[in-house]
Amino acid sequence: MHDDNNNESIRSLFDAAEATKRTLESLYDSNSDQYQQSLQIAITKYQKCKDLIDQASIFSVNESLEEISTSNLRYLATDFNLGELILKTKSQNRRGVLEKSKNHYKSFIELCDAYGLVGSTDRKAFEAADSTSMAASSLPIDPAARRNAKIAQFKREKDLKSKVESLAGSSNLDDEDIRLFHRASLSLSIMQTIQSQEMIKMELGILASAPPETTQLQPEDYDARARGKDTLEYSERLEIVDRALKGGALLSKDGKPLRPFTLVNKREQLKAGVFRSGHSLPTMSIDEYLEEERARGGIIEGGGEKSGIRPEPNEDDYEAADKETMKAREWDEYTEQNPK
């Protein structure tokens, strides 16, 4: 009677945890307070369910998968659900979240492996993701072989998802179909566990190589620095820079500035030039350039072949015609007085 009540409690807790997990799928912002609150409720329910499963000793390494009742098969994924949900927790201690999720994933794989649900390929992939080596994946190094392995993984995962969705959508399932559904769901969870472990390993590596967090100075620290100005021979007097130092080193050996310098925000300069073209753009039109050159005297006008071509005289301009006639007479008189 006690076991029946215990099983009933586990069943109700697991159903409630699954319902809460489904509500999380309808919430898009995983960083919102509503999502994080529902997430913690689901984690708490799964954790209580796991504690009751351990107390009732529902699973044992001495029994086979066929000896587990159909109603208890779904409890094998408790650690997987915990690892998946804990990984989504928003916390300042990201390393602690990753380690906790990693431990639940490892417990899930070990339990499934004890019942023969983990194949040799998946076991090898999980050991590579759980090891301390630099490689996060067990996929081959050769690009072609790696691509083929990824395609095979994708097809296998797609087939498992299709199988699970097909069985879940069927209304008339006998005991054998239900067991087949749970086995397909567990196989899919094993694949997702390996992928999550690889991601956790890479993220832990990034966190390990990240620089330590810098502590901000408190007001008393600024006061201490101000009090230490005298001891460091601090002076606000503008010193005259020796001309011999211009163009030389910026700082002396003890860190004292030797000449004036300007701090330039290189990052802002690079940011401003991101969307610019790779060549220098024109700043004026061709006509503007020619006008500028003409104003500076850079364009020589006149001369050449066109300089010898005289414009056609205007017959109506008598004054201009008289000037041309007088000019021609003066030239004739000059040539007569000065023969060659």
Coordinates of C-alpha atoms in Angstrom, one line a residue, residues 107-245:
S107 CA 23.8 10.6 -14.5
F108 CA 21.2 10.2 -17.3
I109 CA 23.7 8.7 -19.7
E110 CA 25.1 6.3 -17.0
L111 CA 21.5 5.1 -16.1
C112 CA 20.6 4.6 -19.8
D113 CA 23.9 2.8 -20.5
A114 CA 23.2 0.4 -17.6
Y115 CA 20.0 -0.7 -19.4
G116 CA 21.7 -1.0 -22.8
L117 CA 20.1 2.1 -24.4
V118 CA 23.4 3.8 -25.2
G119 CA 25.1 2.5 -28.4
S120 CA 28.8 2.3 -28.9
T121 CA 28.9 5.4 -31.1
D122 CA 26.9 7.5 -28.6
R123 CA 29.1 6.2 -25.7
K124 CA 32.2 7.2 -27.5
A125 CA 30.8 10.6 -28.3
F126 CA 29.8 11.2 -24.7
E127 CA 33.1 10.1 -23.4
A128 CA 34.8 12.6 -25.7
A129 CA 32.5 15.4 -24.6
D130 CA 33.0 14.5 -20.9
S131 CA 36.8 14.1 -21.0
T132 CA 39.3 16.8 -20.2
S133 CA 40.9 16.8 -23.7
M134 CA 40.7 19.9 -25.9
A135 CA 38.5 18.3 -28.5
A136 CA 34.8 18.8 -27.7
S137 CA 33.5 16.3 -30.3
S138 CA 34.4 12.8 -31.4
L139 CA 33.8 13.6 -35.0
P140 CA 36.7 12.9 -37.4
I141 CA 39.2 15.6 -38.2
D142 CA 39.0 15.1 -42.0
P143 CA 36.5 17.7 -43.4
A144 CA 34.8 15.2 -45.8
A145 CA 34.4 12.5 -43.1
R146 CA 33.3 15.1 -40.6
R147 CA 30.6 16.4 -42.9
N148 CA 29.4 12.8 -43.6
A149 CA 29.2 12.1 -39.9
K150 CA 27.2 15.3 -39.2
I151 CA 24.8 14.4 -42.0
A152 CA 24.3 10.9 -40.6
Q153 CA 23.7 12.4 -37.1
F154 CA 21.2 14.9 -38.6
K155 CA 19.3 12.2 -40.4
R156 CA 19.2 9.9 -37.4
E157 CA 17.9 12.8 -35.2
K158 CA 15.3 13.7 -37.8
D159 CA 14.1 10.1 -38.0
L160 CA 13.8 9.8 -34.2
K161 CA 11.8 13.1 -33.9
S162 CA 9.5 11.9 -36.7
K163 CA 9.0 8.6 -34.9
V164 CA 8.3 10.2 -31.5
E165 CA 5.8 12.7 -33.0
S166 CA 4.1 9.9 -34.9
L167 CA 3.6 7.7 -31.9
A168 CA 2.7 10.7 -29.7
G169 CA -0.1 11.7 -32.1
S170 CA -1.6 8.2 -32.2
S171 CA -4.6 7.6 -30.0
N172 CA -4.7 3.8 -30.1
L173 CA -1.5 2.5 -28.6
D174 CA -1.0 -0.8 -27.0
D175 CA 1.6 -1.6 -24.3
E176 CA 4.2 -2.5 -26.9
D177 CA 3.7 0.8 -28.8
I178 CA 4.0 2.8 -25.6
R179 CA 7.3 1.1 -24.8
L180 CA 8.5 1.8 -28.3
F181 CA 7.6 5.5 -27.9
H182 CA 9.5 5.7 -24.6
R183 CA 12.6 4.0 -26.1
A184 CA 12.5 6.4 -29.1
S185 CA 12.2 9.4 -26.8
L186 CA 15.1 8.2 -24.7
S187 CA 17.3 7.7 -27.8
L188 CA 16.5 11.2 -28.9
S189 CA 17.3 12.5 -25.4
I190 CA 20.6 10.7 -25.5
M191 CA 21.6 12.4 -28.7
Q192 CA 20.5 15.8 -27.3
T193 CA 22.5 15.1 -24.1
I194 CA 25.7 14.5 -26.1
Q195 CA 25.2 17.8 -28.0
S196 CA 24.6 19.7 -24.8
Q197 CA 27.7 18.2 -23.2
E198 CA 29.8 19.3 -26.1
M199 CA 28.4 22.8 -25.8
I200 CA 29.0 22.8 -22.0
K201 CA 32.6 21.7 -22.5
M202 CA 33.2 24.5 -25.0
E203 CA 31.6 27.1 -22.8
L204 CA 33.6 26.0 -19.7
G205 CA 36.8 26.3 -21.8
I206 CA 35.8 29.9 -22.7
L207 CA 35.1 30.7 -19.1
A208 CA 38.5 29.2 -18.0
S209 CA 40.4 31.3 -20.5
A210 CA 38.5 34.5 -19.8
P211 CA 40.4 37.3 -17.9
P212 CA 39.5 37.8 -14.2
E213 CA 36.8 40.3 -13.4
T214 CA 38.2 43.7 -12.5
T215 CA 37.0 45.2 -9.2
Q216 CA 35.7 48.8 -9.3
L217 CA 37.4 51.3 -7.0
Q218 CA 35.4 52.4 -4.0
P219 CA 35.3 56.0 -2.8
E220 CA 37.8 55.3 -0.1
D221 CA 40.2 54.0 -2.7
Y222 CA 40.0 57.3 -4.5
D223 CA 40.7 59.1 -1.3
A224 CA 43.7 56.9 -0.7
R225 CA 45.0 57.7 -4.1
A226 CA 44.5 61.4 -3.5
R227 CA 46.4 61.2 -0.2
G228 CA 49.2 59.5 -1.9
K229 CA 49.9 62.3 -4.4
D230 CA 52.4 63.9 -2.1
T231 CA 54.4 60.7 -1.6
L232 CA 54.5 60.1 -5.4
E233 CA 55.8 63.7 -6.0
Y234 CA 52.6 64.5 -7.8
S235 CA 52.4 68.0 -9.4
E236 CA 49.8 69.8 -11.4
R237 CA 52.3 72.3 -12.8
L238 CA 52.7 72.4 -16.6
E239 CA 56.3 71.6 -17.4
I240 CA 58.2 72.9 -20.3
V241 CA 59.1 70.1 -22.7
D242 CA 62.6 69.9 -24.0
R243 CA 62.7 70.2 -27.8
A244 CA 65.2 67.4 -28.0
L245 CA 62.5 65.0 -26.6

